CSV table of C-alpha atoms in Angstrom, one decimal:
chain,number,residue,atom,x,y,z
A,1,MET,CA,0.0,0.0,0.0
A,2,THR,CA,2.9,2.4,0.7
A,3,LYS,CA,4.3,1.9,-2.7
A,4,LEU,CA,0.9,2.5,-4.3
A,5,ALA,CA,0.3,5.6,-2.3
A,6,ARG,CA,3.8,7.0,-3.2
A,7,THR,CA,3.1,6.4,-6.9
A,8,ILE,CA,-0.3,8.3,-6.7
A,9,GLY,CA,1.5,11.1,-4.8
A,10,ASP,CA,4.0,11.5,-7.6
A,11,ARG,CA,1.2,11.5,-10.2
A,12,LEU,CA,-0.6,14.3,-8.4
A,13,ARG,CA,2.3,16.3,-7.2
A,14,ARG,CA,1.3,19.4,-9.1
A,15,ARG,CA,-2.4,19.4,-8.0
A,16,SER,CA,-3.8,21.0,-5.0
A,17,HIS,CA,-3.0,19.6,-1.5
A,18,ALA,CA,-6.8,19.1,-1.0
A,19,ALA,CA,-7.0,16.9,-4.1
A,20,LEU,CA,-3.9,15.0,-3.1
A,21,ARG,CA,-5.2,14.2,0.4
A,22,LEU,CA,-8.5,13.1,-1.1
A,23,ALA,CA,-6.9,10.7,-3.5
A,24,LEU,CA,-4.6,9.2,-0.8
A,25,ALA,CA,-7.4,8.8,1.6
A,26,ALA,CA,-9.4,6.9,-0.9
A,27,VAL,CA,-6.5,4.5,-1.5
A,28,LEU,CA,-5.9,3.9,2.3
A,29,LEU,CA,-9.6,3.4,3.0
A,30,THR,CA,-10.4,1.1,0.1
A,31,GLY,CA,-7.2,-0.9,0.8
A,32,CYS,CA,-8.3,-1.5,4.4
A,33,GLY,CA,-11.7,-2.8,3.4
A,34,ALA,CA,-13.6,0.4,4.3
A,35,GLU,CA,-16.0,2.1,1.9
A,36,SER,CA,-14.4,4.6,-0.5
A,37,ILE,CA,-14.9,8.3,0.3
A,38,ILE,CA,-14.8,9.2,-3.4
A,39,ASP,CA,-16.7,7.7,-6.2
A,40,GLY,CA,-15.4,4.8,-8.2
A,41,ASP,CA,-14.8,6.8,-11.3
A,42,GLU,CA,-12.3,9.1,-9.4
A,43,VAL,CA,-10.5,6.1,-7.9
A,44,GLU,CA,-10.2,4.5,-11.3
A,45,ARG,CA,-8.9,7.6,-12.9
A,46,VAL,CA,-6.3,8.2,-10.1
A,47,MET,CA,-5.1,4.6,-10.3
A,48,GLU,CA,-4.6,4.6,-14.1
A,49,PRO,CA,-1.2,3.5,-15.2
A,50,GLU,CA,1.4,6.4,-15.1
A,51,ALA,CA,2.3,7.8,-18.4
A,52,SER,CA,6.0,7.9,-19.2
A,53,GLU,CA,5.9,11.8,-19.0
A,54,VAL,CA,3.4,14.1,-17.4
A,55,ILE,CA,3.4,17.8,-18.4
A,56,THR,CA,1.4,20.5,-16.6
A,57,VAL,CA,-0.3,23.2,-18.5
A,58,TRP,CA,-1.5,26.4,-16.7
A,59,HIS,CA,-4.1,28.6,-18.5
A,60,THR,CA,-6.9,31.0,-17.9
A,61,TYR,CA,-9.4,29.6,-20.3
A,62,SER,CA,-13.1,30.4,-19.6
A,63,ASP,CA,-15.4,27.6,-18.6
A,64,VAL,CA,-16.6,27.2,-22.3
A,65,GLU,CA,-13.0,27.2,-23.6
A,66,MET,CA,-11.8,24.9,-21.0
A,67,LYS,CA,-14.5,22.3,-21.8
A,68,VAL,CA,-13.2,22.2,-25.4
A,69,PHE,CA,-9.6,22.1,-24.2
A,70,GLU,CA,-10.0,19.3,-21.7
A,71,ASP,CA,-12.8,17.2,-23.5
A,72,GLU,CA,-11.5,17.4,-27.1
A,73,VAL,CA,-8.1,19.0,-27.5
A,74,ILE,CA,-6.1,17.1,-24.8
A,75,PRO,CA,-7.7,13.7,-25.6
A,76,ALA,CA,-6.8,14.2,-29.3
A,77,PHE,CA,-3.2,15.1,-28.4
A,78,GLU,CA,-2.8,12.1,-26.1
A,79,ALA,CA,-4.2,9.7,-28.7
A,80,GLN,CA,-1.4,10.8,-31.0
A,81,HIS,CA,1.2,10.9,-28.2
A,82,PRO,CA,0.3,8.1,-25.8
A,83,ASP,CA,3.7,8.5,-24.0
A,84,ILE,CA,2.7,12.0,-22.8
A,85,ARG,CA,-0.1,12.9,-20.4
A,86,VAL,CA,-1.3,16.5,-20.1
A,87,GLU,CA,-2.5,17.9,-16.8
A,88,SER,CA,-4.7,21.0,-17.2
A,89,VAL,CA,-4.7,23.6,-14.4
A,90,LYS,CA,-7.0,26.7,-14.6
A,91,HIS,CA,-6.2,29.9,-12.9
A,92,LEU,CA,-8.1,33.2,-12.4
A,93,TYR,CA,-6.6,35.8,-14.6
A,94,GLU,CA,-6.3,38.4,-11.9
A,95,TYR,CA,-4.1,36.3,-9.7
A,96,PHE,CA,-2.4,34.3,-12.5
A,97,LYS,CA,0.7,36.4,-13.1
A,98,GLY,CA,1.7,36.6,-9.4
A,99,SER,CA,1.2,32.9,-8.8
A,100,LEU,CA,3.2,32.1,-11.9
A,101,ILE,CA,6.1,34.3,-10.9
A,102,ALA,CA,6.1,32.9,-7.4
A,103,GLU,CA,6.0,29.2,-8.4
A,104,THR,CA,8.6,29.5,-11.2
A,105,THR,CA,11.1,31.5,-9.2
A,106,SER,CA,11.0,28.8,-6.6
A,107,GLY,CA,11.8,26.1,-9.1
A,108,THR,CA,8.3,24.6,-9.2
A,109,GLY,CA,5.3,25.3,-11.3
A,110,PRO,CA,4.1,24.2,-14.7
A,111,ASP,CA,5.9,23.0,-17.8
A,112,VAL,CA,3.8,25.0,-20.4
A,113,VAL,CA,1.8,28.2,-19.8
A,114,ARG,CA,-0.8,29.9,-22.0
A,115,MET,CA,0.5,33.4,-21.4
A,116,ASP,CA,-1.0,36.8,-22.2
A,117,ILE,CA,1.1,38.3,-25.0
A,118,ALA,CA,1.7,41.4,-23.0
A,119,TRP,CA,3.5,39.5,-20.3
A,120,LEU,CA,6.0,37.6,-22.5
A,121,PRO,CA,8.8,40.3,-22.6
A,122,GLU,CA,8.9,40.7,-18.8
A,123,PHE,CA,9.1,36.9,-18.3
A,124,ALA,CA,11.7,36.6,-20.9
A,125,ARG,CA,13.9,39.3,-19.3
A,126,LEU,CA,13.5,37.6,-15.9
A,127,GLY,CA,14.8,34.4,-17.5
A,128,LEU,CA,11.6,32.5,-16.4
A,129,ILE,CA,10.8,31.2,-19.9
A,130,ASP,CA,13.0,29.5,-22.4
A,131,PRO,CA,13.7,30.8,-25.9
A,132,ILE,CA,12.5,28.2,-28.4
A,133,ASP,CA,14.5,29.2,-31.5
A,134,ALA,CA,17.0,26.5,-30.8
A,135,TYR,CA,14.5,23.8,-31.7
A,136,PRO,CA,15.2,22.7,-35.3
A,137,GLU,CA,11.4,22.4,-36.0
A,138,LEU,CA,10.6,26.0,-35.2
A,139,PRO,CA,11.0,27.3,-38.9
A,140,ARG,CA,8.6,24.6,-40.1
A,141,VAL,CA,6.1,25.5,-37.3
A,142,THR,CA,6.2,29.2,-37.7
A,143,LYS,CA,5.9,29.0,-41.5
A,144,LEU,CA,2.3,27.8,-40.8
A,145,LEU,CA,1.4,30.7,-38.6
A,146,LEU,CA,0.1,34.3,-39.3
A,147,GLY,CA,2.9,36.8,-39.4
A,148,SER,CA,1.1,39.3,-37.3
A,149,ALA,CA,0.6,36.8,-34.5
A,150,LEU,CA,4.3,35.7,-34.7
A,151,GLU,CA,5.5,39.1,-33.6
A,152,SER,CA,3.9,38.7,-30.3
A,153,GLY,CA,6.1,35.8,-29.4
A,154,LYS,CA,9.4,37.7,-30.0
A,155,TYR,CA,11.5,39.6,-27.5
A,156,GLU,CA,14.8,41.3,-28.5
A,157,GLY,CA,15.0,39.3,-31.7
A,158,ARG,CA,14.4,35.8,-30.3
A,159,TYR,CA,11.3,33.7,-30.2
A,160,TYR,CA,10.0,32.8,-26.7
A,161,GLY,CA,6.4,31.9,-27.5
A,162,LEU,CA,4.3,30.2,-30.1
A,163,PRO,CA,1.1,32.3,-30.7
A,164,LEU,CA,-1.8,30.1,-29.7
A,165,ASN,CA,-4.7,32.5,-30.4
A,166,ILE,CA,-5.1,36.1,-31.4
A,167,ASN,CA,-7.9,38.4,-30.7
A,168,THR,CA,-9.0,42.0,-31.0
A,169,LYS,CA,-12.2,43.7,-30.0
A,170,VAL,CA,-14.9,45.0,-32.2
A,171,ALA,CA,-17.7,47.4,-31.6
A,172,ILE,CA,-20.9,45.6,-30.7
A,173,TYR,CA,-24.0,47.9,-31.1
A,174,SER,CA,-27.6,47.7,-30.1
A,175,ARG,CA,-29.6,47.2,-33.2
A,176,GLU,CA,-32.6,48.9,-31.6
A,177,LEU,CA,-30.7,52.1,-30.7
A,178,LEU,CA,-29.1,52.3,-34.1
A,179,ARG,CA,-32.5,52.2,-35.6
A,180,LYS,CA,-33.9,54.8,-33.3
A,181,ALA,CA,-30.9,57.0,-34.3
A,182,ASP,CA,-32.0,56.6,-37.9
A,183,LEU,CA,-28.8,54.7,-38.9
A,184,ASP,CA,-28.7,51.8,-41.2
A,185,LYS,CA,-25.1,51.0,-40.4
A,186,PRO,CA,-22.7,51.7,-37.5
A,187,PRO,CA,-20.3,54.6,-37.4
A,188,GLU,CA,-17.0,54.0,-39.2
A,189,THR,CA,-14.9,56.7,-37.4
A,190,MET,CA,-14.5,57.8,-33.8
A,191,ASP,CA,-15.5,61.3,-34.7
A,192,GLU,CA,-18.8,59.9,-36.1
A,193,LEU,CA,-19.3,57.8,-32.9
A,194,VAL,CA,-18.7,60.7,-30.6
A,195,ALA,CA,-21.1,62.9,-32.7
A,196,LEU,CA,-23.7,60.1,-32.4
A,197,VAL,CA,-23.6,59.7,-28.7
A,198,GLU,CA,-23.6,63.5,-28.1
A,199,ARG,CA,-26.6,63.9,-30.4
A,200,THR,CA,-28.7,61.1,-29.0
A,201,GLY,CA,-27.4,60.8,-25.3
A,202,TYR,CA,-27.0,57.1,-25.8
A,203,GLN,CA,-24.2,55.7,-23.6
A,204,LEU,CA,-21.0,53.8,-24.4
A,205,GLY,CA,-20.1,50.7,-22.3
A,206,VAL,CA,-16.4,51.4,-21.8
A,207,ASN,CA,-15.1,48.7,-19.4
A,208,GLY,CA,-13.3,50.9,-16.9
A,209,ILE,CA,-10.2,53.2,-17.2
A,210,ASN,CA,-7.3,51.0,-18.2
A,211,THR,CA,-5.1,50.3,-21.2
A,212,TRP,CA,-7.1,47.4,-22.5
A,213,ALA,CA,-10.4,49.4,-22.3
A,214,VAL,CA,-9.3,53.0,-23.1
A,215,LEU,CA,-6.4,52.6,-25.6
A,216,PRO,CA,-8.7,51.8,-28.5
A,217,TYR,CA,-10.6,55.0,-28.0
A,218,PHE,CA,-7.4,57.1,-27.3
A,219,VAL,CA,-5.7,55.6,-30.4
A,220,GLY,CA,-8.8,55.8,-32.5
A,221,LEU,CA,-9.1,59.5,-31.8
A,222,GLY,CA,-5.6,60.1,-32.9
A,223,GLY,CA,-3.6,59.6,-29.7
A,224,ARG,CA,-0.2,57.9,-29.7
A,225,LEU,CA,1.5,56.1,-26.8
A,226,THR,CA,5.0,55.8,-28.1
A,227,ASN,CA,7.0,56.0,-31.4
A,228,GLU,CA,6.9,53.0,-33.8
A,229,ASP,CA,9.9,51.2,-32.3
A,230,TYR,CA,8.7,51.7,-28.7
A,231,THR,CA,11.8,53.7,-27.5
A,232,ARG,CA,10.2,57.0,-26.7
A,233,ALA,CA,6.9,58.5,-25.4
A,234,SER,CA,7.8,62.2,-25.2
A,235,GLY,CA,6.6,63.9,-28.3
A,236,TYR,CA,3.9,61.3,-28.9
A,237,LEU,CA,2.0,60.7,-25.7
A,238,ASP,CA,2.0,64.4,-25.0
A,239,SER,CA,1.4,65.6,-28.6
A,240,ALA,CA,-1.4,68.0,-29.6
A,241,ASP,CA,-3.3,65.0,-31.1
A,242,SER,CA,-3.0,63.0,-27.9
A,243,ILE,CA,-4.0,65.9,-25.7
A,244,GLN,CA,-7.1,66.4,-28.0
A,245,ALA,CA,-8.0,62.8,-27.7
A,246,VAL,CA,-7.9,62.8,-23.9
A,247,HIS,CA,-10.0,66.0,-23.8
A,248,THR,CA,-12.6,64.3,-26.0
A,249,LEU,CA,-12.7,61.3,-23.7
A,250,LYS,CA,-12.9,63.6,-20.7
A,251,ARG,CA,-15.9,65.4,-22.2
A,252,LEU,CA,-17.7,62.1,-22.7
A,253,VAL,CA,-17.1,61.0,-19.1
A,254,GLU,CA,-18.3,64.4,-17.7
A,255,SER,CA,-21.4,64.2,-19.9
A,256,ASN,CA,-22.2,60.7,-18.6
A,257,LEU,CA,-22.0,59.4,-22.1
A,258,VAL,CA,-19.5,56.7,-20.9
A,259,SER,CA,-21.6,54.5,-18.7
A,260,GLY,CA,-20.7,54.9,-15.0
A,261,ASP,CA,-21.8,51.5,-13.9
A,262,VAL,CA,-19.9,49.3,-16.3
A,263,LEU,CA,-17.8,48.0,-13.4
A,264,SER,CA,-20.8,46.4,-11.8
A,265,GLY,CA,-20.1,43.2,-13.6
A,266,ARG,CA,-19.2,41.9,-17.1
A,267,LEU,CA,-22.4,40.0,-17.6
A,268,GLU,CA,-24.6,43.1,-16.9
A,269,ARG,CA,-22.6,45.2,-19.3
A,270,TRP,CA,-22.8,42.4,-22.0
A,271,GLN,CA,-26.6,42.1,-21.6
A,272,ALA,CA,-27.1,45.9,-21.7
A,273,VAL,CA,-26.4,46.0,-25.4
A,274,PRO,CA,-28.9,43.4,-26.8
A,275,ASP,CA,-31.4,44.8,-24.2
A,276,GLY,CA,-31.1,48.3,-25.8
A,277,LYS,CA,-29.6,49.9,-22.6
A,278,LEU,CA,-26.2,50.8,-24.1
A,279,LEU,CA,-25.5,52.0,-27.6
A,280,MET,CA,-22.2,50.2,-27.9
A,281,MET,CA,-19.5,48.2,-26.1
A,282,ASP,CA,-16.3,46.8,-27.4
A,283,GLU,CA,-15.4,43.2,-26.7
A,284,GLY,CA,-13.5,40.1,-28.0
A,285,PRO,CA,-14.9,37.2,-29.9
A,286,TRP,CA,-15.7,35.3,-26.7
A,287,TYR,CA,-18.7,37.6,-26.2
A,288,TYR,CA,-21.0,35.7,-28.5
A,289,THR,CA,-19.7,32.3,-27.4
A,290,ILE,CA,-20.2,32.9,-23.7
A,291,LEU,CA,-23.3,35.0,-23.7
A,292,SER,CA,-25.2,32.6,-26.0
A,293,ASN,CA,-25.0,30.1,-23.2
A,294,VAL,CA,-26.8,32.4,-20.8
A,295,GLU,CA,-30.5,31.8,-20.4
A,296,GLY,CA,-32.5,34.2,-22.5
A,297,TYR,CA,-29.6,35.2,-24.8
A,298,ASP,CA,-29.4,32.5,-27.4
A,299,ASP,CA,-27.7,32.9,-30.8
A,300,GLU,CA,-30.9,34.0,-32.5
A,301,LYS,CA,-31.6,36.8,-30.0
A,302,LEU,CA,-28.0,38.0,-30.2
A,303,ARG,CA,-28.0,38.1,-33.9
A,304,ASP,CA,-31.4,39.9,-34.0
A,305,ASN,CA,-30.4,42.5,-31.4
A,306,THR,CA,-26.8,43.3,-31.9
A,307,VAL,CA,-24.6,44.5,-34.7
A,308,PRO,CA,-20.9,43.7,-34.6
A,309,ALA,CA,-18.7,46.0,-36.6
A,310,PRO,CA,-14.9,46.8,-36.9
A,311,PHE,CA,-13.9,49.2,-34.1
A,312,PRO,CA,-14.3,52.8,-35.4
A,313,HIS,CA,-11.1,54.8,-35.9
A,314,ASN,CA,-10.3,58.1,-37.6
A,315,PRO,CA,-8.3,58.2,-40.9
A,316,GLY,CA,-4.6,57.6,-40.4
A,317,THR,CA,-5.1,55.8,-37.0
A,318,LYS,CA,-5.4,52.3,-35.9
A,319,GLY,CA,-8.6,50.5,-34.7
A,320,SER,CA,-8.8,48.2,-31.8
A,321,ILE,CA,-6.2,46.6,-29.6
A,322,ILE,CA,-4.6,43.1,-30.3
A,323,GLY,CA,-4.7,40.6,-27.5
A,324,GLY,CA,-4.1,36.9,-27.4
A,325,GLU,CA,-2.0,34.3,-25.7
A,326,ASN,CA,1.3,32.5,-26.5
A,327,LEU,CA,2.3,29.1,-25.4
A,328,VAL,CA,5.6,29.4,-23.5
A,329,LEU,CA,8.0,26.8,-22.2
A,330,MET,CA,9.0,27.5,-18.6
A,331,GLU,CA,12.7,27.5,-17.7
A,332,SER,CA,11.9,25.4,-14.7
A,333,SER,CA,10.3,22.6,-16.6
A,334,ARG,CA,11.7,19.1,-16.1
A,335,ASN,CA,10.0,17.8,-19.2
A,336,LYS,CA,11.0,20.2,-21.9
A,337,GLN,CA,11.0,17.8,-24.9
A,338,ALA,CA,7.5,16.6,-24.1
A,339,ALA,CA,6.4,20.2,-23.4
A,340,TRP,CA,7.8,21.3,-26.8
A,341,THR,CA,6.0,18.4,-28.5
A,342,PHE,CA,2.7,19.6,-27.0
A,343,MET,CA,3.4,23.3,-27.9
A,344,LYS,CA,4.0,22.3,-31.5
A,345,TRP,CA,0.9,20.3,-31.7
A,346,MET,CA,-1.2,23.1,-30.3
A,347,ALA,CA,0.0,25.3,-33.1
A,348,GLY,CA,-1.3,22.9,-35.6
A,349,VAL,CA,-4.5,22.9,-37.6
A,350,GLU,CA,-6.4,20.2,-35.6
A,351,ALA,CA,-6.0,21.9,-32.2
A,352,GLN,CA,-6.7,25.4,-33.4
A,353,ARG,CA,-9.8,24.4,-35.3
A,354,LEU,CA,-11.1,22.7,-32.1
A,355,MET,CA,-10.5,25.8,-30.0
A,356,PHE,CA,-12.0,28.0,-32.8
A,357,LYS,CA,-15.3,26.4,-31.8
A,358,ALA,CA,-15.0,28.2,-28.4
A,359,GLY,CA,-14.6,31.5,-30.1
A,360,LEU,CA,-10.7,31.8,-30.1
A,361,LEU,CA,-9.4,33.1,-33.4
A,362,PRO,CA,-6.6,30.8,-34.6
A,363,THR,CA,-3.1,31.9,-35.5
A,364,ASN,CA,-2.6,28.9,-37.8
A,365,ALA,CA,-3.1,30.2,-41.4
A,366,GLU,CA,-5.0,27.1,-42.5
A,367,ALA,CA,-7.2,26.9,-39.5
A,368,SER,CA,-8.1,30.5,-39.9
A,369,GLU,CA,-9.6,29.7,-43.3
A,370,SER,CA,-12.3,27.6,-41.6
A,371,GLU,CA,-15.9,28.4,-42.8
A,372,GLU,CA,-16.6,29.6,-39.2
A,373,THR,CA,-14.3,32.6,-40.0
A,374,TYR,CA,-17.0,34.0,-42.3
A,375,SER,CA,-19.9,33.7,-39.8
A,376,PRO,CA,-21.7,37.1,-39.2
A,377,THR,CA,-20.3,37.3,-35.6
A,378,ILE,CA,-16.8,36.3,-36.4
A,379,ARG,CA,-16.2,38.2,-39.7
A,380,PRO,CA,-15.8,41.6,-38.1
A,381,TYR,CA,-13.0,40.3,-35.9
A,382,VAL,CA,-11.0,38.9,-38.8
A,383,GLU,CA,-11.5,42.0,-40.8
A,384,SER,CA,-10.3,44.2,-37.9
A,385,LEU,CA,-6.9,42.5,-37.3
A,386,ASP,CA,-5.0,44.4,-40.0
A,387,ALA,CA,-6.1,47.7,-38.6
A,388,SER,CA,-5.5,46.8,-34.9
A,389,PHE,CA,-2.3,47.5,-32.9
A,390,LEU,CA,-0.1,45.7,-30.4
A,391,ARG,CA,0.6,47.0,-26.9
A,392,PRO,CA,4.3,47.9,-26.7
A,393,PRO,CA,6.2,44.5,-26.5
A,394,VAL,CA,8.6,45.8,-23.8
A,395,ALA,CA,9.7,44.3,-20.5
A,396,SER,CA,8.6,47.4,-18.6
A,397,TRP,CA,5.0,47.1,-19.9
A,398,ALA,CA,3.6,46.2,-16.4
A,399,LYS,CA,4.9,49.5,-14.9
A,400,ILE,CA,3.7,51.5,-18.0
A,401,ASP,CA,0.3,49.8,-17.8
A,402,THR,CA,-0.1,50.7,-14.1
A,403,ALA,CA,1.1,54.3,-14.6
A,404,PHE,CA,-1.2,54.8,-17.6
A,405,ASN,CA,-4.3,53.6,-15.7
A,406,GLU,CA,-3.6,55.8,-12.7
A,407,MET,CA,-2.9,59.0,-14.7
A,408,PHE,CA,-5.8,58.5,-17.0
A,409,GLU,CA,-8.1,58.0,-14.1
A,410,ARG,CA,-6.9,61.3,-12.6
A,411,MET,CA,-7.1,63.2,-15.9
A,412,LEU,CA,-10.6,61.9,-17.0
A,413,HIS,CA,-12.0,62.8,-13.6
A,414,GLY,CA,-10.5,66.3,-13.6
A,415,ARG,CA,-8.0,65.8,-10.8
A,416,VAL,CA,-5.0,66.6,-13.1
A,417,PRO,CA,-4.9,68.9,-16.1
A,418,VAL,CA,-4.7,66.9,-19.3
A,419,GLU,CA,-1.6,68.6,-20.7
A,420,ILE,CA,0.4,68.3,-17.4
A,421,GLY,CA,-0.7,64.7,-16.8
A,422,LEU,CA,0.3,63.5,-20.3
A,423,GLU,CA,3.7,65.3,-20.1
A,424,GLN,CA,4.5,63.7,-16.7
A,425,LEU,CA,3.4,60.3,-17.9
A,426,ALA,CA,5.5,60.6,-21.1
A,427,LYS,CA,8.6,61.4,-19.2
A,428,GLN,CA,8.1,58.5,-16.8
A,429,ILE,CA,7.6,56.1,-19.6
A,430,ASP,CA,10.7,57.4,-21.4
A,431,GLU,CA,12.8,56.3,-18.3
A,432,TRP,CA,11.3,52.8,-18.2
A,433,LEU,CA,11.7,52.3,-22.0
A,434,GLN,CA,15.5,52.9,-21.5
A,435,GLU,CA,15.9,50.3,-18.7
């Protein structure tokens, strides 16, 4: 019994302590003739023969995405690679980064991580993830991927991540409010959108004051965060165009045309658009996948009551922000070849088409040509990618992000003059970009 318990303990060493105690207790009780405290399916699963290698994958998939990942993607991979077993571990996004740094710096943690593209430069500079350009298969793998997505996996000229999925946000309008405003199509520019809300009094559902939420509006109105090679903010963030963009946003906030209750909850904001309570909100492709599983918001209702369109932006500017996740190989992994095998497979057509069903836009060129790309709710996202922009791929992004959020909060609520706030923020960002 001691040997069996030790084997199970090794098998579950990356799971929670609670799950480990539960499995061990089941073995001890059933071995002594007592009734099992967990059901037979769990005991059978725990006592399955150990695979030759076990890799742990940490991620922040939504419930809908995780079901596809665990019920379809992982079984498909393991069927093709029976010598590798994949353990899926979900984390909440807001706590994920801190947990990951703590675990990996202590020499433990996962083998593979589905990581926000904005985090990759910081983790690369800290030495917590391995470069993958030494693997001879990398050129063959990257040849199959979209060029715009590949850039998100690079830091200082080296590849550290394989782009797993890419996303941007589109504008999702209330069909009813567009009709009441006598419009047969959504606005195409930010100036048109601003004029529309000021004429009608209809609100925009901007999801808070932060870079992910505000940058598309700031950039779409002509604002600039840095120069093109991300080495300088002064002269760009504090330019006349950027100042004007922030003044426009401040006017919308002061006029209550940016909804003040958007932080009450994601679902409430999402429902407000098809219910005709908000003119527009911007959101990623997961919006339709997730909300269509909420009672009363099926596919038909969402198609009838919403109008998705590319995010509006003025001529000469970019549209929405690019997001997404890369798969990265952790430096602390003890199963690097098996982990790399899994990463390569996840970049392939089969895996990416499966995850496409959950609303994640693929980075594999062949998978992106799926018929689903041309569905009415997905088409605007694909059409928006070429006009979207990356957040600066710099190791100091976390500090820039925090400072941006704090200063924009103060400027938009009138606690700091716009011109002074942008000048101070630009100087601070300049220092961080030179680190």
